[in-house]
């Protein structure tokens, strides 16, 4: 009995080949390739910008401006230096930083004279932070502190690097990080207290 072999091109297609085709299409300014690249990475880049910028309007601005930069500079992408996803992320983070530096207020701690406490947040707390919807909790922070927390804790920038990127002092960067950690720890502690409170149903069954 002759067997029929079914061919599924969407299964056999090498994603690297597809990515290379999109890059070539974008370099040629083909609208279909640009739309496909946008749809492929939009959700991930929106989450990134949403994590950096407190207000949806600024996050949308960052996503759209970031993709515009991607299309303008796609010809400079070099796969030997890393993947396309990482390259796009770098552009998006830089775009968020530019918007944050322009729109957010970082000067509220500029004249502080006292020593800023280094608030310790244990790895266990950070694990719970990830488990309890990272973006939602981070977006509860004041906008400027949210930006500094992302740069420092999530992406690993030093206070010197943050001060240069946001045009603020290192002391202001440390203050915002301290405030962010303090508030996040408070959010988590309150969350734990609320989770352990007996509900009315549980009270009746006791």
Coordinates of N, CA, C and O in Angstrom, one line a residue, residues 31-114:
X31 N 6.8 46.9 3.1 CA 5.8 47.1 4.1 C 5.4 45.8 4.7 O 5.2 45.7 6.0
X32 N 5.2 44.7 3.9 CA 4.8 43.4 4.4 C 5.8 42.8 5.4 O 5.4 42.3 6.4
X33 N 7.1 43.0 5.1 CA 8.1 42.5 6.0 C 8.1 43.3 7.3 O 8.3 42.8 8.4
X34 N 7.9 44.6 7.2 CA 7.9 45.5 8.4 C 6.7 45.1 9.3 O 6.9 45.0 10.5
X35 N 5.6 44.9 8.7 CA 4.4 44.5 9.5 C 4.6 43.2 10.1 O 4.2 43.0 11.3
X36 N 5.2 42.2 9.4 CA 5.4 40.9 10.0 C 6.4 41.0 11.2 O 6.2 40.3 12.2
X37 N 7.4 41.8 11.1 CA 8.4 41.9 12.1 C 7.8 42.6 13.3 O 8.0 42.2 14.5
X38 N 6.9 43.6 13.1 CA 6.2 44.3 14.1 C 5.3 43.4 14.9 O 5.3 43.3 16.1
X39 N 4.5 42.5 14.2 CA 3.6 41.6 14.8 C 4.4 40.5 15.6 O 3.9 40.1 16.7
X40 N 5.5 40.1 15.1 CA 6.3 39.1 15.7 C 6.9 39.5 17.1 O 6.9 38.7 18.0
X41 N 7.3 40.8 17.2 CA 7.9 41.3 18.4 C 7.1 42.2 19.2 O 7.6 42.6 20.3
X42 N 6.0 42.6 18.8 CA 5.2 43.7 19.4 C 4.9 43.4 20.9 O 5.1 44.2 21.8
X43 N 4.3 42.2 21.1 CA 3.9 41.8 22.5 C 5.1 41.9 23.5 O 5.0 42.5 24.6
X44 N 6.2 41.3 23.1 CA 7.4 41.2 24.0 C 7.9 42.6 24.2 O 8.3 43.0 25.4
X45 N 8.0 43.5 23.2 CA 8.5 44.8 23.4 C 7.5 45.7 24.1 O 8.0 46.6 24.8
X46 N 6.2 45.5 24.0 CA 5.3 46.3 24.7 C 5.4 45.9 26.2 O 5.4 46.8 27.1
X47 N 5.6 44.7 26.6 CA 5.8 44.3 28.0 C 7.1 45.0 28.5 O 7.1 45.4 29.7
X48 N 8.1 45.0 27.7 CA 9.4 45.6 28.2 C 9.1 47.1 28.4 O 9.5 47.6 29.5
X49 N 8.5 47.8 27.5 CA 8.3 49.3 27.6 C 7.3 49.6 28.7 O 7.4 50.5 29.5
X50 N 6.4 48.7 28.9 CA 5.4 48.8 29.9 C 6.0 48.7 31.3 O 5.5 49.3 32.3
X51 N 7.0 47.9 31.4 CA 7.8 47.7 32.6 C 8.6 48.9 33.0 O 8.8 49.2 34.1
X52 N 9.1 49.6 32.0 CA 10.0 50.7 32.2 C 9.2 52.0 32.4 O 9.6 52.9 33.2
X53 N 8.1 52.2 31.8 CA 7.4 53.4 31.8 C 6.0 53.3 32.5 O 5.2 52.4 32.0
X54 N 5.7 54.1 33.5 CA 4.5 53.9 34.3 C 3.2 54.2 33.5 O 2.2 53.5 33.7
X55 N 3.3 55.1 32.6 CA 2.0 55.5 31.9 C 1.9 54.9 30.6 O 2.9 54.9 29.8
X56 N 0.7 54.4 30.3 CA 0.5 53.7 29.0 C 0.9 54.5 27.8 O 1.4 54.0 26.8
X57 N 0.5 55.8 27.9 CA 0.8 56.7 26.7 C 2.3 56.8 26.4 O 2.7 56.7 25.2
X58 N 3.1 56.8 27.5 CA 4.6 56.8 27.3 C 5.1 55.5 26.8 O 6.0 55.4 25.9
X59 N 4.5 54.4 27.3 CA 4.9 53.1 26.8 C 4.6 52.9 25.3 O 5.4 52.3 24.6
X60 N 3.4 53.3 24.9 CA 3.0 53.2 23.5 C 4.0 54.1 22.6 O 4.4 53.6 21.6
X61 N 4.3 55.2 23.1 CA 5.2 56.1 22.4 C 6.6 55.4 22.3 O 7.2 55.5 21.2
X62 N 7.0 54.8 23.3 CA 8.3 54.1 23.3 C 8.3 52.9 22.3 O 9.3 52.7 21.5
X63 N 7.2 52.1 22.3 CA 7.1 51.0 21.4 C 7.1 51.5 19.9 O 7.9 51.0 19.1
X64 N 6.3 52.5 19.6 CA 6.2 53.0 18.2 C 7.5 53.7 17.8 O 8.0 53.4 16.7
X65 N 8.1 54.5 18.7 CA 9.4 55.1 18.4 C 10.5 54.1 18.2 O 11.3 54.2 17.3
X66 N 10.5 53.1 19.1 CA 11.5 52.0 19.0 C 11.4 51.3 17.7 O 12.5 51.0 17.1
X67 N 10.2 50.9 17.3 CA 10.1 50.1 16.1 C 10.5 51.0 14.9 O 11.1 50.5 13.9
X68 N 10.2 52.3 14.9 CA 10.7 53.2 13.9 C 12.2 53.2 13.8 O 12.8 53.1 12.7
X69 N 12.9 53.2 14.9 CA 14.3 53.1 14.9 C 14.8 51.8 14.4 O 15.8 51.7 13.7
X70 N 14.1 50.7 14.8 CA 14.5 49.4 14.3 C 14.4 49.4 12.7 O 15.4 48.9 12.1
X71 N 13.4 49.9 12.1 CA 13.3 49.9 10.7 C 14.3 50.8 10.0 O 14.8 50.5 9.0
X72 N 14.6 51.9 10.7 CA 15.6 52.8 10.2 C 17.0 52.3 10.2 O 17.8 52.6 9.3
X73 N 17.3 51.5 11.2 CA 18.7 51.0 11.4 C 18.8 49.5 11.2 O 19.9 49.0 11.6
X74 N 17.8 48.8 10.7 CA 17.9 47.4 10.5 C 19.1 46.9 9.7 O 19.7 45.8 9.9
X75 N 19.6 47.8 8.8 CA 20.7 47.5 8.0 C 22.0 47.4 8.8 O 23.0 46.7 8.3
X76 N 22.0 47.9 10.0 CA 23.3 47.8 10.8 C 23.3 46.6 11.7 O 24.2 46.4 12.4
X77 N 22.2 45.8 11.7 CA 22.1 44.6 12.5 C 23.2 43.6 12.1 O 23.3 43.3 10.9
X78 N 23.9 43.1 13.0 CA 25.0 42.2 12.8 C 24.7 40.9 13.6 O 24.9 40.9 14.8
X79 N 24.3 39.8 12.9 CA 24.0 38.6 13.7 C 25.2 38.0 14.4 O 25.0 37.2 15.3
X80 N 26.4 38.4 14.0 CA 27.6 37.9 14.6 C 27.8 38.4 16.1 O 28.4 37.8 16.9
X81 N 27.1 39.5 16.3 CA 27.2 40.2 17.6 C 26.0 39.8 18.6 O 26.0 40.2 19.7
X82 N 25.1 39.0 18.1 CA 23.9 38.6 18.9 C 22.7 38.4 18.1 O 22.7 38.8 16.9
X83 N 21.6 38.0 18.7 CA 20.4 37.7 18.0 C 19.6 39.0 17.8 O 19.8 40.1 18.4
X84 N 18.6 38.9 16.9 CA 17.7 40.0 16.5 C 16.9 40.5 17.7 O 16.7 41.7 17.9
X85 N 16.4 39.5 18.5 CA 15.6 39.9 19.7 C 16.3 40.8 20.6 O 15.9 41.8 21.1
X86 N 17.6 40.4 21.0 CA 18.4 41.2 21.9 C 18.7 42.6 21.3 O 18.7 43.6 22.0
X87 N 18.9 42.6 20.0 CA 19.2 43.9 19.3 C 18.0 44.9 19.4 O 18.2 46.0 19.7
X88 N 16.8 44.3 19.2 CA 15.6 45.1 19.3 C 15.4 45.6 20.7 O 15.0 46.7 20.9
X89 N 15.7 44.7 21.7 CA 15.5 45.1 23.1 C 16.4 46.2 23.5 O 15.9 47.1 24.2
X90 N 17.6 46.2 23.0 CA 18.5 47.3 23.3 C 18.0 48.6 22.8 O 18.0 49.7 23.5
X91 N 17.4 48.6 21.6 CA 16.8 49.8 21.0 C 15.6 50.3 21.9 O 15.5 51.5 22.1
X92 N 14.8 49.3 22.3 CA 13.6 49.7 23.1 C 14.0 50.3 24.4 O 13.4 51.3 24.9
X93 N 15.0 49.7 25.1 CA 15.4 50.2 26.4 C 16.0 51.6 26.3 O 15.7 52.5 27.1
X94 N 16.8 51.8 25.3 CA 17.4 53.1 25.0 C 16.3 54.2 24.7 O 16.3 55.3 25.2
X95 N 15.2 53.7 24.0 CA 14.1 54.6 23.7 C 13.4 55.0 25.0 O 13.0 56.1 25.2
X96 N 13.2 54.0 25.9 CA 12.5 54.2 27.2 C 13.3 55.2 28.0 O 12.7 56.0 28.7
X97 N 14.6 55.0 28.0 CA 15.5 55.9 28.8 C 15.4 57.3 28.3 O 15.3 58.3 29.0
X98 N 15.4 57.5 26.9 CA 15.3 58.8 26.3 C 14.0 59.5 26.7 O 13.9 60.7 27.1
X99 N 12.9 58.7 26.7 CA 11.6 59.3 27.0 C 11.5 59.6 28.5 O 11.0 60.6 28.9
X100 N 12.0 58.6 29.3 CA 12.0 58.8 30.8 C 12.8 60.1 31.2 O 12.4 60.8 32.0
X101 N 14.0 60.3 30.5 CA 14.8 61.4 30.9 C 14.1 62.7 30.5 O 14.2 63.7 31.2
X102 N 13.3 62.7 29.5 CA 12.6 63.9 29.0 C 11.3 64.1 29.8 O 11.0 65.3 30.1
X103 N 10.6 63.1 30.2 CA 9.2 63.2 30.7 C 9.2 63.1 32.2 O 8.2 63.7 32.9
X104 N 10.0 62.4 32.9 CA 9.9 62.1 34.3 C 10.7 63.0 35.2 O 11.7 63.6 34.7
X105 N 10.3 63.2 36.4 CA 10.9 64.1 37.3 C 11.8 63.3 38.3 O 11.4 62.5 39.1
X106 N 13.1 63.5 38.1 CA 14.1 62.8 38.9 C 14.8 63.7 39.9 O 15.7 63.3 40.7
X107 N 14.4 65.0 40.0 CA 15.2 65.9 40.8 C 14.7 66.0 42.3 O 15.2 66.8 43.0
X108 N 13.7 65.2 42.6 CA 13.1 65.4 44.0 C 14.1 65.0 45.1 O 14.0 65.4 46.2
X109 N 15.1 64.2 44.7 CA 16.1 63.8 45.7 C 17.5 64.4 45.5 O 18.4 64.1 46.2
X110 N 17.5 65.4 44.6 CA 18.8 65.9 44.2 C 19.6 66.6 45.4 O 20.8 66.6 45.4
X111 N 18.8 67.2 46.3 CA 19.4 68.0 47.4 C 19.5 67.3 48.7 O 19.7 68.0 49.7
X112 N 19.3 66.0 48.7 CA 19.3 65.3 50.0 C 20.7 65.3 50.6 O 21.7 65.1 49.9
X113 N 20.8 65.6 51.9 CA 22.1 65.7 52.5 C 22.4 64.4 53.3 O 23.5 64.0 53.6
X114 N 21.3 63.7 53.8 CA 21.5 62.6 54.7 C 21.9 61.4 53.9 O 21.7 61.3 52.7

